[in-house]
Coordinates of C-alpha atoms in Angstrom, one line a residue:
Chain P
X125 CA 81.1 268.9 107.3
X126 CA 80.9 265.4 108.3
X127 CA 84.0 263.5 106.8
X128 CA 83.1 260.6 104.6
X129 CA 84.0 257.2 106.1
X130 CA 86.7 254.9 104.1
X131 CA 83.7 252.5 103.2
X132 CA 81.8 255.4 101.5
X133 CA 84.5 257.0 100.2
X134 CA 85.8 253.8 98.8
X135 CA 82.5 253.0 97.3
X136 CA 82.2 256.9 95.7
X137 CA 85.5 256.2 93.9
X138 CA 85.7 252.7 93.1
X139 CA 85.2 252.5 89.5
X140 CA 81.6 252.1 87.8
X141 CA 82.4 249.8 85.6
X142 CA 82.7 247.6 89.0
X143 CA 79.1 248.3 90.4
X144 CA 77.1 247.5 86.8
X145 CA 79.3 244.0 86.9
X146 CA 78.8 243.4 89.9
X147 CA 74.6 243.9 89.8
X148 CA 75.5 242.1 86.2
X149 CA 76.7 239.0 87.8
X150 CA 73.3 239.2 90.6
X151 CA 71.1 239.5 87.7
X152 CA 72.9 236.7 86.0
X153 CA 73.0 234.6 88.8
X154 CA 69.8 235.6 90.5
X155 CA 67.9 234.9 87.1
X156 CA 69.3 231.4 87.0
X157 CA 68.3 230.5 90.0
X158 CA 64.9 232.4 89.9
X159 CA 64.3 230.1 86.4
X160 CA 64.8 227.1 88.1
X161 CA 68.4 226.7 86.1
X162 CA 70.8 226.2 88.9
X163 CA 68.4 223.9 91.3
X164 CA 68.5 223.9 94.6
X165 CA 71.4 222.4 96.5
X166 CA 73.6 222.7 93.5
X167 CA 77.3 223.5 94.3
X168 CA 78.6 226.7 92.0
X169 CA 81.7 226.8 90.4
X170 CA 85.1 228.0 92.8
X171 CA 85.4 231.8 93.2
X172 CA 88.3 232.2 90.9
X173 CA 86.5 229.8 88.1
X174 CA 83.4 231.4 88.7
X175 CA 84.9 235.3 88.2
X176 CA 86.5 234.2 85.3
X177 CA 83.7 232.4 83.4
X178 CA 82.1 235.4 83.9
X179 CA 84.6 237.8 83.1
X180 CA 84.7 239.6 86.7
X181 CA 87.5 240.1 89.2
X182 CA 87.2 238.0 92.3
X183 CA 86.4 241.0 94.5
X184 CA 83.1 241.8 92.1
X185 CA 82.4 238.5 92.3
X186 CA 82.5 238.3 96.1
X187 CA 80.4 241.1 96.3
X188 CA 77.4 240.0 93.9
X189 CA 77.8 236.5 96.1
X190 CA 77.2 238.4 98.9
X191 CA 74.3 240.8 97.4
X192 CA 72.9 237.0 96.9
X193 CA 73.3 235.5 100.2
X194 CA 71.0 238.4 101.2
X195 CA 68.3 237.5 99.1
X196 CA 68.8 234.2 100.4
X197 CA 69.6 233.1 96.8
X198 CA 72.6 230.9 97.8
X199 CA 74.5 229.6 101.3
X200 CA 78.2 229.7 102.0
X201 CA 79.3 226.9 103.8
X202 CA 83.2 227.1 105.4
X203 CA 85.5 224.1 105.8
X204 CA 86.0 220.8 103.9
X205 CA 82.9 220.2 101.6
X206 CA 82.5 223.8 101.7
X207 CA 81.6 226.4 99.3
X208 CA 78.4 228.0 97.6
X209 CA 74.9 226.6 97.3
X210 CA 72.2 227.6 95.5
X211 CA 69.0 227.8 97.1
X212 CA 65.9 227.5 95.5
X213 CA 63.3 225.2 97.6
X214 CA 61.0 223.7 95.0
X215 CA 58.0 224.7 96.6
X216 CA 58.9 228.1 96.6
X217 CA 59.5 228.1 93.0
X218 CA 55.7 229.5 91.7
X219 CA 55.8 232.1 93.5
X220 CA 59.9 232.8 92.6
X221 CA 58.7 232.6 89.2
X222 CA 56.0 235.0 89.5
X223 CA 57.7 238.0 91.3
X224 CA 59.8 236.9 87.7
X225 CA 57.3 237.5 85.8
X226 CA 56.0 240.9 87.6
X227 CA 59.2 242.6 86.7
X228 CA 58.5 242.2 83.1
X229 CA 56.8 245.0 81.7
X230 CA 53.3 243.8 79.1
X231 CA 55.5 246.0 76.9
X232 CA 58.9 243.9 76.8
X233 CA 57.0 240.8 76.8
X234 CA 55.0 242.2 73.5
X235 CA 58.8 242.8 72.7
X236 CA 60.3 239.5 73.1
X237 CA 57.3 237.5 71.4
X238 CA 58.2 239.5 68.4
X239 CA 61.7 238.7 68.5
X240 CA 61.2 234.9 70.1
X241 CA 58.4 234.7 66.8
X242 CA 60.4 235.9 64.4
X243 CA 63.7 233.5 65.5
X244 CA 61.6 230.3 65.8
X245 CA 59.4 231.1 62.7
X246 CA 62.4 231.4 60.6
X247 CA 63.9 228.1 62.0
X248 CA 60.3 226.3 61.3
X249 CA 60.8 227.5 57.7
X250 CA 64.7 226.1 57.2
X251 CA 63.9 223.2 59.4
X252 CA 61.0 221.9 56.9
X253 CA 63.5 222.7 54.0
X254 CA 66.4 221.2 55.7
X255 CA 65.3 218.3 58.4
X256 CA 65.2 214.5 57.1
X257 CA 63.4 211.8 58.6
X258 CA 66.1 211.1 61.1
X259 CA 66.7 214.9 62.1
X260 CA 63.1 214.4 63.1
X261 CA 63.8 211.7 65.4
X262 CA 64.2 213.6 68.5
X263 CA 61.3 216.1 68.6
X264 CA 59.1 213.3 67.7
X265 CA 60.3 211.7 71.2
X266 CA 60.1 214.8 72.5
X267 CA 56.4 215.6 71.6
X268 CA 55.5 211.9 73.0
X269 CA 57.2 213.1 76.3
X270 CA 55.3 216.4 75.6
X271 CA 52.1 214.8 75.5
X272 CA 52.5 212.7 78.6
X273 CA 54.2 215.0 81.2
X274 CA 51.7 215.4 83.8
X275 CA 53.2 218.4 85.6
X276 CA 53.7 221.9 84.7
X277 CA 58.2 221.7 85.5
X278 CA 58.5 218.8 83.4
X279 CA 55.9 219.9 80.7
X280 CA 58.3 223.1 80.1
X281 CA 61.2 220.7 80.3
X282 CA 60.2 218.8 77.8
X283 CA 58.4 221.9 75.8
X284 CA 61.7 223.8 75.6
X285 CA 63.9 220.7 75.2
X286 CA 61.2 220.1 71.5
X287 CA 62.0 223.9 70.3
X288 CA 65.6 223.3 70.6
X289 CA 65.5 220.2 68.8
X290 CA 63.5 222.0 66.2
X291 CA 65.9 225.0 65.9
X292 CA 69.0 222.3 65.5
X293 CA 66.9 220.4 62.8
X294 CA 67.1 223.5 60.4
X295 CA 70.9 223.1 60.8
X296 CA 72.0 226.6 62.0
X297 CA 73.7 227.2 65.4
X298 CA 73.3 231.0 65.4
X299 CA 69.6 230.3 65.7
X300 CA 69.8 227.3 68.0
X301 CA 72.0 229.5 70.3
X302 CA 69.1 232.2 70.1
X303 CA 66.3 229.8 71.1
X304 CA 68.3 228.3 73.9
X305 CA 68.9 232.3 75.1
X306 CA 65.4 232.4 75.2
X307 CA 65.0 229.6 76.7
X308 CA 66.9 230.6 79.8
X309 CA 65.6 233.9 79.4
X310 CA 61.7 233.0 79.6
X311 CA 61.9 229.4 79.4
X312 CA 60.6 228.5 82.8
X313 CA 58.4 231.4 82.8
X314 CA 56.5 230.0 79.5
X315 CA 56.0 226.5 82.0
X316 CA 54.0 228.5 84.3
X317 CA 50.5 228.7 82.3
X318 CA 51.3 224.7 81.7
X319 CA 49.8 224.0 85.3
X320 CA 46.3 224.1 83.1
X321 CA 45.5 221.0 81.1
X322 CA 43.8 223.0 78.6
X323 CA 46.7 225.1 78.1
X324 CA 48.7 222.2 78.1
X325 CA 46.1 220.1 75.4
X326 CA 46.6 223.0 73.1
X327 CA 50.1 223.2 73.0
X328 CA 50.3 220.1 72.6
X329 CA 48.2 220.1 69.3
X330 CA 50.0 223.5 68.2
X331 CA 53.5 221.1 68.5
X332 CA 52.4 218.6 66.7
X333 CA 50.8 220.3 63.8
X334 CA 54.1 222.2 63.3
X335 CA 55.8 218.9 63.1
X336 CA 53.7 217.3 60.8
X337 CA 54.0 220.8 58.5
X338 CA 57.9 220.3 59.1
X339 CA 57.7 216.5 58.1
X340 CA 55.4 217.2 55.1
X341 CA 58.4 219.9 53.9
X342 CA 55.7 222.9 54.0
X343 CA 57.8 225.7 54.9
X344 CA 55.2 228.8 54.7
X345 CA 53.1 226.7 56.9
X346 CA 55.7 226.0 59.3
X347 CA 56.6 229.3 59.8
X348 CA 53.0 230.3 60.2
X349 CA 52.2 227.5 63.0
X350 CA 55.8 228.6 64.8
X351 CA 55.1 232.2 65.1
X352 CA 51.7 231.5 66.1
X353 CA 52.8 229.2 68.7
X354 CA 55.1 231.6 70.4
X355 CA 52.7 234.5 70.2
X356 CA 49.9 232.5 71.9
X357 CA 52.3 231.0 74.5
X358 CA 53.5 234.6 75.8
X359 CA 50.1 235.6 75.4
X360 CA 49.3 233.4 78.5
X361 CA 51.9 235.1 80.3
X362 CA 50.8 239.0 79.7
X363 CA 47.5 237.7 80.3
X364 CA 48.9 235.9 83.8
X365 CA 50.9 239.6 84.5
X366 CA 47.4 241.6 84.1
X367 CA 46.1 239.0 86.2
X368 CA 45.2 241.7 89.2
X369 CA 44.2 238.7 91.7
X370 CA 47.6 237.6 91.9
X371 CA 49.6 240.7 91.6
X372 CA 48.1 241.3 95.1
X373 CA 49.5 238.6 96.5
Chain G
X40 CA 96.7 228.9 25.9
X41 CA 99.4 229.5 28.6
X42 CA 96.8 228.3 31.2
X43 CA 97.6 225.6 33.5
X44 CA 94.9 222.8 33.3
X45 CA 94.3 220.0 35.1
X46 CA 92.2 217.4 34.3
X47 CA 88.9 217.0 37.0
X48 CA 89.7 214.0 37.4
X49 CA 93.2 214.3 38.9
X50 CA 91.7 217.2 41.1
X51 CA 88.8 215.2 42.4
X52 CA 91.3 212.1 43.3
X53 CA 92.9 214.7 45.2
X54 CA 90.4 215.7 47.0
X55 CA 88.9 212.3 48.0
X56 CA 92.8 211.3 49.3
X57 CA 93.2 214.6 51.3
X58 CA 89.0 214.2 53.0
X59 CA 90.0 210.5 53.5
X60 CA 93.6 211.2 54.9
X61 CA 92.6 213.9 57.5
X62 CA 89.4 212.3 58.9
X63 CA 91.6 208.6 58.8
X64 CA 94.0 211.0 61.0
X65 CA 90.7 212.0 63.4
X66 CA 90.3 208.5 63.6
X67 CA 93.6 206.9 65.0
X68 CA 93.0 209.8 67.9
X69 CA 89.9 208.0 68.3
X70 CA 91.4 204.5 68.3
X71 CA 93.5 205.7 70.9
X72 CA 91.2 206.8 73.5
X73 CA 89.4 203.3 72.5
X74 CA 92.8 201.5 73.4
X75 CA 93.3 203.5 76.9
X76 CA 89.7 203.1 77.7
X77 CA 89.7 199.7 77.2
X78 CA 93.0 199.3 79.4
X79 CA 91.9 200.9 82.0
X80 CA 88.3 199.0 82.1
X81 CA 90.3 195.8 82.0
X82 CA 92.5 197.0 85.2
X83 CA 89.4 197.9 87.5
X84 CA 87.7 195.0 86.2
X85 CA 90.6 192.7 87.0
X86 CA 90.1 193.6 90.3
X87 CA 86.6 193.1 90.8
X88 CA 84.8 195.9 90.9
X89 CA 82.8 198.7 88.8
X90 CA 84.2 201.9 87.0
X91 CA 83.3 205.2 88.7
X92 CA 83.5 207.9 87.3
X93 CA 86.8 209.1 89.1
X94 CA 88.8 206.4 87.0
X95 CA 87.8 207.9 83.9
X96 CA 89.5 210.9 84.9
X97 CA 93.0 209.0 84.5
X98 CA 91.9 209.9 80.2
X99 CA 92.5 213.4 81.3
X100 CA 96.4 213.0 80.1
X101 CA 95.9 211.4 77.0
X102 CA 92.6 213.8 75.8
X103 CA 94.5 216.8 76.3
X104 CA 97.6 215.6 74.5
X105 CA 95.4 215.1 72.0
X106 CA 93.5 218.3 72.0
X107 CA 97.2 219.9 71.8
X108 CA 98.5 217.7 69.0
X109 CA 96.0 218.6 66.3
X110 CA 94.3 221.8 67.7
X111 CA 93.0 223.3 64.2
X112 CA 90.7 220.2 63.8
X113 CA 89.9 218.2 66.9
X114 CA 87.8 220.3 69.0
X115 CA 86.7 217.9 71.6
X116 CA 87.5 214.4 72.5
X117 CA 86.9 211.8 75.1
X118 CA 84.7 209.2 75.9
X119 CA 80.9 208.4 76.4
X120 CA 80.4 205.5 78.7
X121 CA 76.9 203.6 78.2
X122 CA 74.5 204.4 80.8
X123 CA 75.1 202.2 83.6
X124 CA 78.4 201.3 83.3
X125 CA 79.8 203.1 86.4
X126 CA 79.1 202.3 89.7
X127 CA 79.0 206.3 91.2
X128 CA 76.3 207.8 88.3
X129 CA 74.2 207.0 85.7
X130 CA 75.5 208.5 83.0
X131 CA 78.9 209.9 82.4
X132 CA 80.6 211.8 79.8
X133 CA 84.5 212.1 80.1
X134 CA 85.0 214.7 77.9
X135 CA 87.3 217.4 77.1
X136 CA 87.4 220.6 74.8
X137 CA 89.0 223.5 73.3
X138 CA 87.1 226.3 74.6
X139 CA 86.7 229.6 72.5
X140 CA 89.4 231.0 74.5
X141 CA 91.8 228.7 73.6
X142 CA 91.2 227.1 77.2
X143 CA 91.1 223.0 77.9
X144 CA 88.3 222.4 79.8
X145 CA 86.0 219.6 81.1
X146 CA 82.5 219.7 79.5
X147 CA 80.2 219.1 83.0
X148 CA 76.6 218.0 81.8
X149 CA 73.7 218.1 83.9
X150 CA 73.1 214.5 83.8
X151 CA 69.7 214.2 86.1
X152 CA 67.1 213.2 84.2
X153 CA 64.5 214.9 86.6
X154 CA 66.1 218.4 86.3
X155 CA 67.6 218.2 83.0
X156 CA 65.6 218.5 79.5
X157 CA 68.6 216.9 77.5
X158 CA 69.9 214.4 79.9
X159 CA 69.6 211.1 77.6
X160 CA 72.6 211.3 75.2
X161 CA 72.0 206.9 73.5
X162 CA 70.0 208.9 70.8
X163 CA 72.0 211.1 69.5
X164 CA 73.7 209.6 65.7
X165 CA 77.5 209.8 67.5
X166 CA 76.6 207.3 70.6
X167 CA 73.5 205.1 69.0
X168 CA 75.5 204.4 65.4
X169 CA 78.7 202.8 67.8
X170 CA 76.5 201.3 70.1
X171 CA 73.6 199.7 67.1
X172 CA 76.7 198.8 64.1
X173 CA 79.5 197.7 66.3
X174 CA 81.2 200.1 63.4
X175 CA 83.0 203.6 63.8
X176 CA 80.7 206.3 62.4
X177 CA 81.0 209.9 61.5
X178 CA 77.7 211.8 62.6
X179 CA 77.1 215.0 61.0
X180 CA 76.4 218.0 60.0
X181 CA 75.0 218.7 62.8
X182 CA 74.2 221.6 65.7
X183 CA 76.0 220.1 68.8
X184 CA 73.3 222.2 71.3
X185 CA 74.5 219.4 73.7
X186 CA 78.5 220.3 74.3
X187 CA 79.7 223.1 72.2
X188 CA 76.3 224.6 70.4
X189 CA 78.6 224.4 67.1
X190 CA 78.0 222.9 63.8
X191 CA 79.8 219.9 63.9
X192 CA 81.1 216.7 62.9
X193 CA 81.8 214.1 65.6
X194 CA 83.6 210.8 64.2
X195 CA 82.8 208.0 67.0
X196 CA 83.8 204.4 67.4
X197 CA 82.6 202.0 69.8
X198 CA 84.8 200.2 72.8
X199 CA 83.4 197.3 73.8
X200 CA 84.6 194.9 76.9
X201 CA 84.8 191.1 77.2
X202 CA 82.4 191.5 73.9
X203 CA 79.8 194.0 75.6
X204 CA 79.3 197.4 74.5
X205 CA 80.9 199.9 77.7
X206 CA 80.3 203.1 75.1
X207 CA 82.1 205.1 72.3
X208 CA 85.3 206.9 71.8
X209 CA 84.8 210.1 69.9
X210 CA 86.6 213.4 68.5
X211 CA 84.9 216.6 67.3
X212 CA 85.5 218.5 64.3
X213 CA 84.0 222.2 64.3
X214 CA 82.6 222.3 60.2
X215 CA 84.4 225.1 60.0
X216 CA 87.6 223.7 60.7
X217 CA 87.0 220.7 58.6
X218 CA 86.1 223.3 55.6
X219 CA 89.2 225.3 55.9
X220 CA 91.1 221.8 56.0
X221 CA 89.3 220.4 52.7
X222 CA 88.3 223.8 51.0
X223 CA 91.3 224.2 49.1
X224 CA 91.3 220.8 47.6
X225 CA 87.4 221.0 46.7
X226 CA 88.4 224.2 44.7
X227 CA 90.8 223.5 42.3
X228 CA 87.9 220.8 41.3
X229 CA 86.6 223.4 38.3
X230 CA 82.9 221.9 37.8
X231 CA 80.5 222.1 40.8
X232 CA 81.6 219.6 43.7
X233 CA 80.7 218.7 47.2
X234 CA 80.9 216.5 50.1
X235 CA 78.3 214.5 51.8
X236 CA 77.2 212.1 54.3
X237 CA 75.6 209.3 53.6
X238 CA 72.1 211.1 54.5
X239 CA 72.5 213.2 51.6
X240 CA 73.8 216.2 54.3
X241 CA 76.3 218.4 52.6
X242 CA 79.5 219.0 54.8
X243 CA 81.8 220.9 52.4
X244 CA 81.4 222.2 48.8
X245 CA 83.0 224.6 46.2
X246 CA 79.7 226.2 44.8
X247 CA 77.7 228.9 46.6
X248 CA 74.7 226.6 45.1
X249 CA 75.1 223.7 47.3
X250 CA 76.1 225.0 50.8
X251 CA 77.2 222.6 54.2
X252 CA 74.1 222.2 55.9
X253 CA 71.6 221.5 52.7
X254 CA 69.9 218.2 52.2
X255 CA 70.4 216.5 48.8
X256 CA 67.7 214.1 48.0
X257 CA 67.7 211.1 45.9
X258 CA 71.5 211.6 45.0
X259 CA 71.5 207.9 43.7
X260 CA 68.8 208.3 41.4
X261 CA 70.7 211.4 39.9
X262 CA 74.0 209.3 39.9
X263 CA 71.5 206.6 37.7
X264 CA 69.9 209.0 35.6
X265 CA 74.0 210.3 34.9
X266 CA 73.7 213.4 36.2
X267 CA 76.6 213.7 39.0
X268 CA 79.1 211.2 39.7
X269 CA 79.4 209.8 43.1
X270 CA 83.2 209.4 44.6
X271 CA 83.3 207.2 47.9
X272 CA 86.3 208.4 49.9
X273 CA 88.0 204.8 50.9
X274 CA 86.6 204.2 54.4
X275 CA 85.4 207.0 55.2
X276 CA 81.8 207.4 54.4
X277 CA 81.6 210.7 52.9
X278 CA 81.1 210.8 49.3
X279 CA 82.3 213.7 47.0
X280 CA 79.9 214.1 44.1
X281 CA 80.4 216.3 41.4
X282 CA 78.8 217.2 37.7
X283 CA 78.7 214.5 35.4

């Protein structure tokens, strides 16, 4: 029998708890990048900061910062002004966000409209009960910006950046901390269909006849307009994932 | 009757001295970050150049002795300086906070306006009230999405330089921690009371009917008709209202 070497063995008895954090903090980390969240050139955080922000020991840390050097996610550099670097060209970032989207299933994006529907059309709802004139300050800015943002990054800027400002409107921070996790879960994926203007032209009308139904106080229709705007919005994206003519590429 | 009563009206002048009291108490930290601020804008200036963002870090001693010194209310504290007031960025926030793990950390905003959706702080109610009255302001009720993602109250005061407005000084109170501090005095009120801004926003109340949060419209009108009374709390401008 061959004996083992101490790599293997070590790696056969290190704890397993280790490995999932490790491919945790990759996913984590890889995700963010992927997204478009940590941009390109951006200097992380110090090892030992880093490991504990995210709850890891420095030794899984190194490891999932190596695991990402290999995908070419981030750079080390050595000396004075050293340290990691995310990188994520911009003109790479369609495709990035693509392979993204191909490792969704049509079933877990079915999945998370339901759940991303049911958050923001519950927030609609408080937010039309709860939002005065001044609460509504901010999405109305943000629909302007909305309306004028000419390319697809800063139309799901600006998109995401009005659903927030809805969710805080209605007051709760359990919900507003739910729309911002789906925000960096699918945020920058929901941006991709905006590189259409008709995509973007309807969008734009669904926002503002939510904010007008929020202004006027109707709740029921609030809701109804929310849900409806998540639903279509993810429907762009399982209908860009049975796209065939890109999954080729 | 044995039972101990107190009149409502002792009980709500009780309350309006201890919302008054602790949120005047908020407010001399703020003062203070106003006074070193100012201080240290008038050395740099002295010697004839801009503020960088570096120089604000010599607050660092004074916000954490403050985060320290009255760690069940203040939450965060520091200051905000007005777009374009240092030399090195654009914007700059120097401000410090109690994490959830009882840590004292920096709060480090993505501040670039092409990469981030929430770069342009001047609107929110704690930096444009300063900056548009000239007056200290408390903002809230609100979801802080933008430092802490809490509900919050952030009481804010403006530091101005050779008469120009540099930015605002400001502390944050978690709601929670400001309704644990000013629960116990809303509830020995007996009838229906509660706090609220001068929106109508209710920030603290001792009936299940009127939670923190809820809007109250046309609360003057009610106060007319002689439905509630309103109760200003000295300078502070919360007002407790409870039944007529």
């Amino acid at each position: 029998m061959n004996r083992l070497s101490s790599a293997a063995r070590r790696a056969i008895f290190a704890p397993l708890d280790t490995e999932a954090r490790v491919e945790a903090v990759v996913r984590r980390l890889g995700d963010a990048i992927t997204l478009g969240l940590l941009t390109d050139g951006e200097q992380l955080p110090g090892e030992s900061d880093l490991a504990e922000r995210l709850g890891v020991s420095t030794v899984s840390l190194r490891e999932a910062l190596m695991a990402l050097r290999q995908q070419g996610l981030v750079t080390t550099r050595r000396g004075r002004g050293g340290g990691t670097f995310v990188r994520a060209p911009v003109e790479d970032l369609h495709d990035r966000l693509r392979q993204r989207l191909k490792a969704h299933t049509t079933e877990e994006l079915r999945d998370l409209s339901d759940h991303y529907a049911a958050v923001a059309g519950a927030a609609a709802r408080l937010a039309a009960d709860r939002a005065d004139k001044h609460d509504l300050e901010a999405p109305s800015r943000s629909l302007r910006d909305f309306a004028d943002a000419v390319d697809a990054a800063a139309r799901g800027r600006i998109d995401g950046r009005f659903h927030v400002e809805i969710v805080a409107a209605a007051q709760s921070s359990r919900l507003t901390r739910e729309e911002i996790r789906f925000q960096t879960e699918i945020g920058p994926l929901l941006c991709l269909p905006f590189t259409q203007a008709r995509i973007h032209r309807t969008a734009d009308a669904q926002h503002r006849a939510l904010f007008d139904a929020i202004t006027a106080g109707d709740g029921l229709q609030a809701r109804t307009l929310a849900e409806e705007h998540v639903r279509n919005a993810v429907r762009h994206l399982i209908e860009l994932r049975l796209d065939e003519t890109w999954q080729e590429h | 009757m044995a039972r101990a009563l107190s009149s409502d009206g002792d009980t709500v002048a009780e309350a309006v001295v201890r919302v008054s009291g602790m949120l005047e108490s908020v407010f001399t930290t703020v003062q203070q970050t106003c006074e070193q601020t100012t201080t240290l804008l008038a050395h740099i200036s002295v010697r004839g150049r801009r503020p960088t963002s570096a120089d604000l870090a010599q607050l660092q001693p004074l916000l954490r002795e403050q985060l320290a010194h009255d760690a069940k209310l203040i939450s965060g504290t520091g200051f905000i300086a007005e777009p374009g007031l240092l030399s090195d960025v654009p914007a700059w926030l120097e401000w410090w906070q109690t994490r959830a793990d009882g840590k004292v950390r920096p709060m480090l905003l993505d501040l670039d306006p092409d990469t981030s959706a929430f770069s342009d702080y001047t609107h929110w109610d704690w930096f444009a009230l300063p900056r548009t009255t000239g007056q200290r302001a408390v903002s809230g009720p609100y979801v802080d999405y933008l430092c802490s993602d809490e509900y919050s109250l952030t009481l804010a005061a403006p530091v101005v330089m050779d008469g120009v407005f540099a930015g605002v000084a400001a502390a944050d109170v978690y709601l929670r921690h400001f309704e644990a501090a000013v629960g116990p005095a809303l509830r020995r009120i007996e009838s229906p009371a509660f706090l609220v801004n001068p929106r109508g926003r209710v920030t603290a109340s001792n009936t299940a009917t009127q939670l923190a949060g809820s809007l109250v419209r046309d609360l003057d009108s009610a106060a007319a008709r002689g439905e509630v009374v309103l109760h200003p709390c000295g300078a502070i401008p919360l007002v407790l209202v409870t039944a007529a």
